[in-house]
Amino acid sequence: MASVLNSALYLNSSNFKSIRVRTPSLVSPLSLPLTRRRLTIKAAETDANEVKPQAPTPDKAPVSGGAGGSSFNQLLGIKGAAQETNKWKIRLQLTKPVTWPPLIWGVVCGAAASGNFNWTLEDVAKSIACMLMSGPFLTGYTQTINDYYDREIDAINEPYRPIPSGAISENEVITQIWVLLLGGLGLAGLLDVWAGHDFPVVFYLALGGSLLSYIYSAPPLKLKQNGWIGNFALGASYISLPWWAGQALFGTLTPDIIVLTLLYSIAGLGIAIVNDFKSIEGDRALGLQSLPVAFGAETAKWICVGAIDITQLSIAGYLLEAGKPYYALALVGLIIPQVVFQFQYFLKDPVKYDVKYQASAQPFLVLGLLVTALATSH
C-alpha cells in the first residue's frame, strides 16, 4: 500500500483535479473526513465576454476564515480559522482535532463491550494508547490526505486554507501524511505485542482502515463521490472500526459483534447525510450523487432520520430478543429525544437547523452506543 500511496501523491501534485464532498470533518482510517465545502466560484467578465474563476484576493478573504478568523477554530481545524504562520499549529490544523472524539468514544465502547477492561494502570494506559492511534495518528492521517486531494477545489472555494494558501508546502504535507500513517500503524503493532496477540488483529484493523481512508479520498475509486457508499464507509469508520480496535485490544472480536456494529453503522450513514444538505447546489453542479441531490431534499431528510431511528430500534429489538430487556428499554429511552429533536429542528429545515439538531440529538445516540456495548459485555 505504501508504494501505491506514494505514487498517487506525487502523480497528482501538479494536475489532479479534486472534488470536495461534505464530510461530517467525519472516520481516521478509523475515521473518515467529515468536512465538505460548497463550490463558490467568483467570476470576472473579460473583454471577450469570457468568464474565468478568480480566487478572492487577501484583502477580500471570505468571512468564514482568513485574517479575521478564530485562533481557537484554527487549532481545532474547523471553518472560521485564523491564518497562521507557525508550522506546528498549521500541521495540527490539518489533522482536524475536532474529529478525534468520536473515534476515542468508539474505543471506549469496544473496551466496555469486551467485558475484560479493568480500572488498572495497565488497562488505562492501553486504552489511552489505542485512543492515540485512532485519533491523532490515524484520524490525523485521514484528514491530512483528504485536504491534500482537495487542494485545488480549496484554492477556489477556501483559498486561505493551509495548502492552497501556501502556508505549508505540498512536500511538507506529504511528509506529514507518511509520519502519521506509519506512526499509527507502528502503535497498532505495539498494542498487539502488549496485548499478547498471536495474530496482530489491531495492526490489520488499522491497516484496513488506512486503506479505506485512502480510497475514500483518492482517485480512482474516491468513494465519497457516491452518496450511499461514501456515507456508509463514513458511518462504519466512526462506529465499527474504533469499536473493533478497543474490543480486540481487551478481548475477542466475535462475528456477532462485527455484524451488530456494521448494522449500527447504518445510523452513522444517516448522520453523514445530515451534512450533505448544505452542499446540494455545489454537488449538483459537479455531478456528485449525494442523497439530497439524487432523491431531492424532502425525500433525503426522511431517508436520513429513517436510517438513524430504524437502526437503533432494530438494535433495541435485538437486545430484547437476547434477554436484556433493561438495556433495550434504556436504548428506547435514548431514541425518543432524538425523534423529538428531528421534528423540532431537522425535518423543519435540514439546512438551517443542522447544527442545532446534531448538538441536541447526537449525545443521545452516542450514549446509546455505550448502552449497547455494556449490554453485549454481559
PDB file of C-alpha atoms in Angstrom, residues 86-266:
ATOM      1  CA  ASN A  86       3.501  28.698  12.955  1.00  0.00           C
ATOM      2  CA  LYS A  87       4.171  25.408  11.136  1.00  0.00           C
ATOM      3  CA  TRP A  88       3.287  23.212  14.090  1.00  0.00           C
ATOM      4  CA  LYS A  89      -0.089  24.909  14.519  1.00  0.00           C
ATOM      5  CA  ILE A  90      -0.695  24.508  10.782  1.00  0.00           C
ATOM      6  CA  ARG A  91       0.177  20.815  10.986  1.00  0.00           C
ATOM      7  CA  LEU A  92      -2.262  20.417  13.887  1.00  0.00           C
ATOM      8  CA  GLN A  93      -4.955  22.227  11.897  1.00  0.00           C
ATOM      9  CA  LEU A  94      -4.577  19.745   9.032  1.00  0.00           C
ATOM     10  CA  THR A  95      -5.311  16.844  11.402  1.00  0.00           C
ATOM     11  CA  LYS A  96      -8.646  18.464  12.489  1.00  0.00           C
ATOM     12  CA  PRO A  97      -8.649  17.619  16.224  1.00  0.00           C
ATOM     13  CA  VAL A  98     -12.395  18.327  16.332  1.00  0.00           C
ATOM     14  CA  THR A  99     -12.906  14.971  14.561  1.00  0.00           C
ATOM     15  CA  TRP A 100     -10.980  12.876  17.099  1.00  0.00           C
ATOM     16  CA  PRO A 101     -13.566  12.485  19.947  1.00  0.00           C
ATOM     17  CA  PRO A 102     -15.975  10.115  18.119  1.00  0.00           C
ATOM     18  CA  LEU A 103     -13.121   7.707  17.461  1.00  0.00           C
ATOM     19  CA  ILE A 104     -11.972   7.911  21.071  1.00  0.00           C
ATOM     20  CA  TRP A 105     -15.538   7.176  22.176  1.00  0.00           C
ATOM     21  CA  GLY A 106     -15.606   4.176  19.838  1.00  0.00           C
ATOM     22  CA  VAL A 107     -12.542   2.754  21.572  1.00  0.00           C
ATOM     23  CA  VAL A 108     -14.298   3.230  24.937  1.00  0.00           C
ATOM     24  CA  CYS A 109     -17.352   1.316  23.648  1.00  0.00           C
ATOM     25  CA  GLY A 110     -15.188  -1.516  22.344  1.00  0.00           C
ATOM     26  CA  ALA A 111     -13.294  -1.796  25.619  1.00  0.00           C
ATOM     27  CA  ALA A 112     -16.599  -1.858  27.532  1.00  0.00           C
ATOM     28  CA  ALA A 113     -18.045  -4.500  25.198  1.00  0.00           C
ATOM     29  CA  SER A 114     -15.039  -6.774  25.750  1.00  0.00           C
ATOM     30  CA  GLY A 115     -16.037  -7.278  29.375  1.00  0.00           C
ATOM     31  CA  ASN A 116     -12.343  -7.508  30.258  1.00  0.00           C
ATOM     32  CA  PHE A 117     -11.435  -3.875  30.881  1.00  0.00           C
ATOM     33  CA  ASN A 118     -10.417  -3.129  34.453  1.00  0.00           C
ATOM     34  CA  TRP A 119      -9.551   0.182  36.048  1.00  0.00           C
ATOM     35  CA  THR A 120      -5.905  -0.740  36.456  1.00  0.00           C
ATOM     36  CA  LEU A 121      -2.961   1.413  35.434  1.00  0.00           C
ATOM     37  CA  GLU A 122      -2.038  -1.014  32.645  1.00  0.00           C
ATOM     38  CA  ASP A 123      -5.530  -1.189  31.110  1.00  0.00           C
ATOM     39  CA  VAL A 124      -5.933   2.582  31.282  1.00  0.00           C
ATOM     40  CA  ALA A 125      -2.546   3.009  29.590  1.00  0.00           C
ATOM     41  CA  LYS A 126      -3.523   0.522  26.863  1.00  0.00           C
ATOM     42  CA  SER A 127      -6.785   2.329  26.193  1.00  0.00           C
ATOM     43  CA  ILE A 128      -5.040   5.725  26.001  1.00  0.00           C
ATOM     44  CA  ALA A 129      -2.512   4.297  23.524  1.00  0.00           C
ATOM     45  CA  CYS A 130      -5.373   2.904  21.415  1.00  0.00           C
ATOM     46  CA  MET A 131      -7.086   6.305  21.516  1.00  0.00           C
ATOM     47  CA  LEU A 132      -3.871   7.998  20.348  1.00  0.00           C
ATOM     48  CA  MET A 133      -3.659   5.542  17.473  1.00  0.00           C
ATOM     49  CA  SER A 134      -7.285   6.073  16.461  1.00  0.00           C
ATOM     50  CA  GLY A 135      -7.426   9.852  16.957  1.00  0.00           C
ATOM     51  CA  PRO A 136      -4.275  11.956  16.493  1.00  0.00           C
ATOM     52  CA  PHE A 137      -2.390   9.470  14.315  1.00  0.00           C
ATOM     53  CA  LEU A 138      -4.859   7.724  12.010  1.00  0.00           C
ATOM     54  CA  THR A 139      -7.674  10.275  12.005  1.00  0.00           C
ATOM     55  CA  GLY A 140      -4.990  12.915  11.547  1.00  0.00           C
ATOM     56  CA  TYR A 141      -3.631  10.935   8.587  1.00  0.00           C
ATOM     57  CA  THR A 142      -7.094  10.685   7.073  1.00  0.00           C
ATOM     58  CA  GLN A 143      -7.885  14.373   7.422  1.00  0.00           C
ATOM     59  CA  THR A 144      -4.500  15.434   6.047  1.00  0.00           C
ATOM     60  CA  ILE A 145      -4.714  13.205   2.988  1.00  0.00           C
ATOM     61  CA  ASN A 146      -8.262  14.407   2.357  1.00  0.00           C
ATOM     62  CA  ASP A 147      -7.106  18.032   2.366  1.00  0.00           C
ATOM     63  CA  TYR A 148      -4.233  17.096   0.053  1.00  0.00           C
ATOM     64  CA  TYR A 149      -6.571  15.650  -2.573  1.00  0.00           C
ATOM     65  CA  ASP A 150      -8.991  18.579  -2.194  1.00  0.00           C
ATOM     66  CA  ARG A 151      -6.306  21.244  -2.548  1.00  0.00           C
ATOM     67  CA  GLU A 152      -7.313  22.511  -5.997  1.00  0.00           C
ATOM     68  CA  ILE A 153     -11.004  22.990  -5.244  1.00  0.00           C
ATOM     69  CA  ASP A 154      -9.977  24.587  -1.949  1.00  0.00           C
ATOM     70  CA  ALA A 155      -7.868  27.057  -3.934  1.00  0.00           C
ATOM     71  CA  ILE A 156     -11.155  28.320  -5.403  1.00  0.00           C
ATOM     72  CA  ASN A 157     -13.510  27.747  -2.517  1.00  0.00           C
ATOM     73  CA  GLU A 158     -11.364  28.452   0.554  1.00  0.00           C
ATOM     74  CA  PRO A 159      -8.018  29.859  -0.641  1.00  0.00           C
ATOM     75  CA  TYR A 160      -6.965  30.772   2.894  1.00  0.00           C
ATOM     76  CA  ARG A 161      -6.694  27.085   3.924  1.00  0.00           C
ATOM     77  CA  PRO A 162      -3.153  25.876   4.716  1.00  0.00           C
ATOM     78  CA  ILE A 163      -2.352  24.040   1.469  1.00  0.00           C
ATOM     79  CA  PRO A 164      -3.802  26.384  -1.205  1.00  0.00           C
ATOM     80  CA  SER A 165      -2.626  29.484   0.694  1.00  0.00           C
ATOM     81  CA  GLY A 166       0.953  28.219   0.606  1.00  0.00           C
ATOM     82  CA  ALA A 167       1.223  28.274   4.407  1.00  0.00           C
ATOM     83  CA  ILE A 168       2.610  24.747   4.130  1.00  0.00           C
ATOM     84  CA  SER A 169       4.208  23.173   1.071  1.00  0.00           C
ATOM     85  CA  GLU A 170       2.895  20.060  -0.643  1.00  0.00           C
ATOM     86  CA  ASN A 171       6.116  18.198   0.187  1.00  0.00           C
ATOM     87  CA  GLU A 172       5.635  19.035   3.850  1.00  0.00           C
ATOM     88  CA  VAL A 173       2.057  17.752   3.670  1.00  0.00           C
ATOM     89  CA  ILE A 174       3.217  14.505   2.053  1.00  0.00           C
ATOM     90  CA  THR A 175       5.776  14.067   4.820  1.00  0.00           C
ATOM     91  CA  GLN A 176       3.071  14.602   7.445  1.00  0.00           C
ATOM     92  CA  ILE A 177       0.845  12.007   5.770  1.00  0.00           C
ATOM     93  CA  TRP A 178       3.601   9.395   5.964  1.00  0.00           C
ATOM     94  CA  VAL A 179       4.625  10.230   9.539  1.00  0.00           C
ATOM     95  CA  LEU A 180       1.045   9.955  10.809  1.00  0.00           C
ATOM     96  CA  LEU A 181       0.311   6.768   8.849  1.00  0.00           C
ATOM     97  CA  LEU A 182       3.485   4.959   9.881  1.00  0.00           C
ATOM     98  CA  GLY A 183       3.171   6.228  13.458  1.00  0.00           C
ATOM     99  CA  GLY A 184      -0.384   4.915  13.695  1.00  0.00           C
ATOM    100  CA  LEU A 185       0.481   1.528  12.185  1.00  0.00           C
ATOM    101  CA  GLY A 186       3.546   1.233  14.419  1.00  0.00           C
ATOM    102  CA  LEU A 187       1.480   1.984  17.516  1.00  0.00           C
ATOM    103  CA  ALA A 188      -1.092  -0.608  16.400  1.00  0.00           C
ATOM    104  CA  GLY A 189       1.643  -3.228  16.144  1.00  0.00           C
ATOM    105  CA  LEU A 190       2.938  -2.354  19.617  1.00  0.00           C
ATOM    106  CA  LEU A 191      -0.586  -2.700  21.015  1.00  0.00           C
ATOM    107  CA  ASP A 192      -0.776  -6.243  19.609  1.00  0.00           C
ATOM    108  CA  VAL A 193       2.509  -7.120  21.301  1.00  0.00           C
ATOM    109  CA  TRP A 194       1.335  -5.516  24.557  1.00  0.00           C
ATOM    110  CA  ALA A 195      -1.940  -7.471  24.452  1.00  0.00           C
ATOM    111  CA  GLY A 196      -0.083 -10.740  23.703  1.00  0.00           C
ATOM    112  CA  HIS A 197      -1.923 -11.381  20.432  1.00  0.00           C
ATOM    113  CA  ASP A 198      -0.757 -14.350  18.366  1.00  0.00           C
ATOM    114  CA  PHE A 199      -2.404 -12.692  15.343  1.00  0.00           C
ATOM    115  CA  PRO A 200      -1.854  -8.900  15.027  1.00  0.00           C
ATOM    116  CA  VAL A 201      -5.552  -8.043  14.810  1.00  0.00           C
ATOM    117  CA  VAL A 202      -5.214  -4.402  15.886  1.00  0.00           C
ATOM    118  CA  PHE A 203      -2.496  -3.829  13.265  1.00  0.00           C
ATOM    119  CA  TYR A 204      -4.635  -5.282  10.478  1.00  0.00           C
ATOM    120  CA  LEU A 205      -7.648  -3.246  11.577  1.00  0.00           C
ATOM    121  CA  ALA A 206      -5.504  -0.104  11.416  1.00  0.00           C
ATOM    122  CA  LEU A 207      -4.076  -1.124   8.026  1.00  0.00           C
ATOM    123  CA  GLY A 208      -7.541  -1.841   6.603  1.00  0.00           C
ATOM    124  CA  GLY A 209      -8.896   1.423   7.954  1.00  0.00           C
ATOM    125  CA  SER A 210      -5.955   3.307   6.438  1.00  0.00           C
ATOM    126  CA  LEU A 211      -6.646   1.785   3.041  1.00  0.00           C
ATOM    127  CA  LEU A 212     -10.345   2.658   3.377  1.00  0.00           C
ATOM    128  CA  SER A 213      -9.405   6.254   4.164  1.00  0.00           C
ATOM    129  CA  TYR A 214      -7.157   6.414   1.110  1.00  0.00           C
ATOM    130  CA  ILE A 215      -9.729   5.097  -1.378  1.00  0.00           C
ATOM    131  CA  TYR A 216     -12.360   7.363   0.216  1.00  0.00           C
ATOM    132  CA  SER A 217     -10.398  10.489  -0.735  1.00  0.00           C
ATOM    133  CA  ALA A 218      -8.200   9.496  -3.665  1.00  0.00           C
ATOM    134  CA  PRO A 219      -8.899   8.508  -7.263  1.00  0.00           C
ATOM    135  CA  PRO A 220      -9.721   6.305  -8.996  1.00  0.00           C
ATOM    136  CA  LEU A 221     -12.275   4.921  -6.504  1.00  0.00           C
ATOM    137  CA  LYS A 222     -12.882   8.126  -4.473  1.00  0.00           C
ATOM    138  CA  LEU A 223     -15.759   6.600  -2.514  1.00  0.00           C
ATOM    139  CA  LYS A 224     -17.034   9.934  -1.234  1.00  0.00           C
ATOM    140  CA  GLN A 225     -18.416  10.793  -4.668  1.00  0.00           C
ATOM    141  CA  ASN A 226     -21.220   8.240  -4.135  1.00  0.00           C
ATOM    142  CA  GLY A 227     -23.822   9.118  -1.510  1.00  0.00           C
ATOM    143  CA  TRP A 228     -24.637   5.567  -0.399  1.00  0.00           C
ATOM    144  CA  ILE A 229     -21.165   4.016  -0.440  1.00  0.00           C
ATOM    145  CA  GLY A 230     -19.322   7.068   0.863  1.00  0.00           C
ATOM    146  CA  ASN A 231     -21.714   7.749   3.720  1.00  0.00           C
ATOM    147  CA  PHE A 232     -21.784   4.108   4.832  1.00  0.00           C
ATOM    148  CA  ALA A 233     -17.977   3.998   4.768  1.00  0.00           C
ATOM    149  CA  LEU A 234     -18.041   7.128   6.887  1.00  0.00           C
ATOM    150  CA  GLY A 235     -20.515   5.634   9.359  1.00  0.00           C
ATOM    151  CA  ALA A 236     -18.569   2.377   9.643  1.00  0.00           C
ATOM    152  CA  SER A 237     -15.320   4.202  10.242  1.00  0.00           C
ATOM    153  CA  TYR A 238     -16.845   6.216  13.079  1.00  0.00           C
ATOM    154  CA  ILE A 239     -18.690   3.377  14.778  1.00  0.00           C
ATOM    155  CA  SER A 240     -17.360  -0.044  13.757  1.00  0.00           C
ATOM    156  CA  LEU A 241     -13.593   0.335  13.340  1.00  0.00           C
ATOM    157  CA  PRO A 242     -12.733   2.042  16.663  1.00  0.00           C
ATOM    158  CA  TRP A 243     -15.144  -0.289  18.482  1.00  0.00           C
ATOM    159  CA  TRP A 244     -13.403  -3.313  16.922  1.00  0.00           C
ATOM    160  CA  ALA A 245      -9.970  -1.971  17.879  1.00  0.00           C
ATOM    161  CA  GLY A 246     -10.997  -1.399  21.504  1.00  0.00           C
ATOM    162  CA  GLN A 247     -12.682  -4.779  21.815  1.00  0.00           C
ATOM    163  CA  ALA A 248      -9.825  -6.671  20.131  1.00  0.00           C
ATOM    164  CA  LEU A 249      -7.322  -4.998  22.453  1.00  0.00           C
ATOM    165  CA  PHE A 250      -9.022  -6.221  25.628  1.00  0.00           C
ATOM    166  CA  GLY A 251     -10.949  -9.272  24.449  1.00  0.00           C
ATOM    167  CA  THR A 252     -12.078 -11.190  21.378  1.00  0.00           C
ATOM    168  CA  LEU A 253     -13.716  -9.662  18.327  1.00  0.00           C
ATOM    169  CA  THR A 254     -16.585 -12.018  17.544  1.00  0.00           C
ATOM    170  CA  PRO A 255     -18.715 -12.331  14.363  1.00  0.00           C
ATOM    171  CA  ASP A 256     -21.893 -11.245  16.160  1.00  0.00           C
ATOM    172  CA  ILE A 257     -20.220  -8.014  17.326  1.00  0.00           C
ATOM    173  CA  ILE A 258     -18.960  -7.365  13.783  1.00  0.00           C
ATOM    174  CA  VAL A 259     -22.497  -7.742  12.407  1.00  0.00           C
ATOM    175  CA  LEU A 260     -24.032  -5.677  15.220  1.00  0.00           C
ATOM    176  CA  THR A 261     -21.620  -2.753  14.770  1.00  0.00           C
ATOM    177  CA  LEU A 262     -21.955  -2.801  10.975  1.00  0.00           C
ATOM    178  CA  LEU A 263     -25.721  -2.617  11.460  1.00  0.00           C
ATOM    179  CA  TYR A 264     -25.202   0.317  13.830  1.00  0.00           C
ATOM    180  CA  SER A 265     -23.123   1.940  11.080  1.00  0.00           C
ATOM    181  CA  ILE A 266     -26.331   2.436   9.097  1.00  0.00           C
TER     182      ILE A 266
END
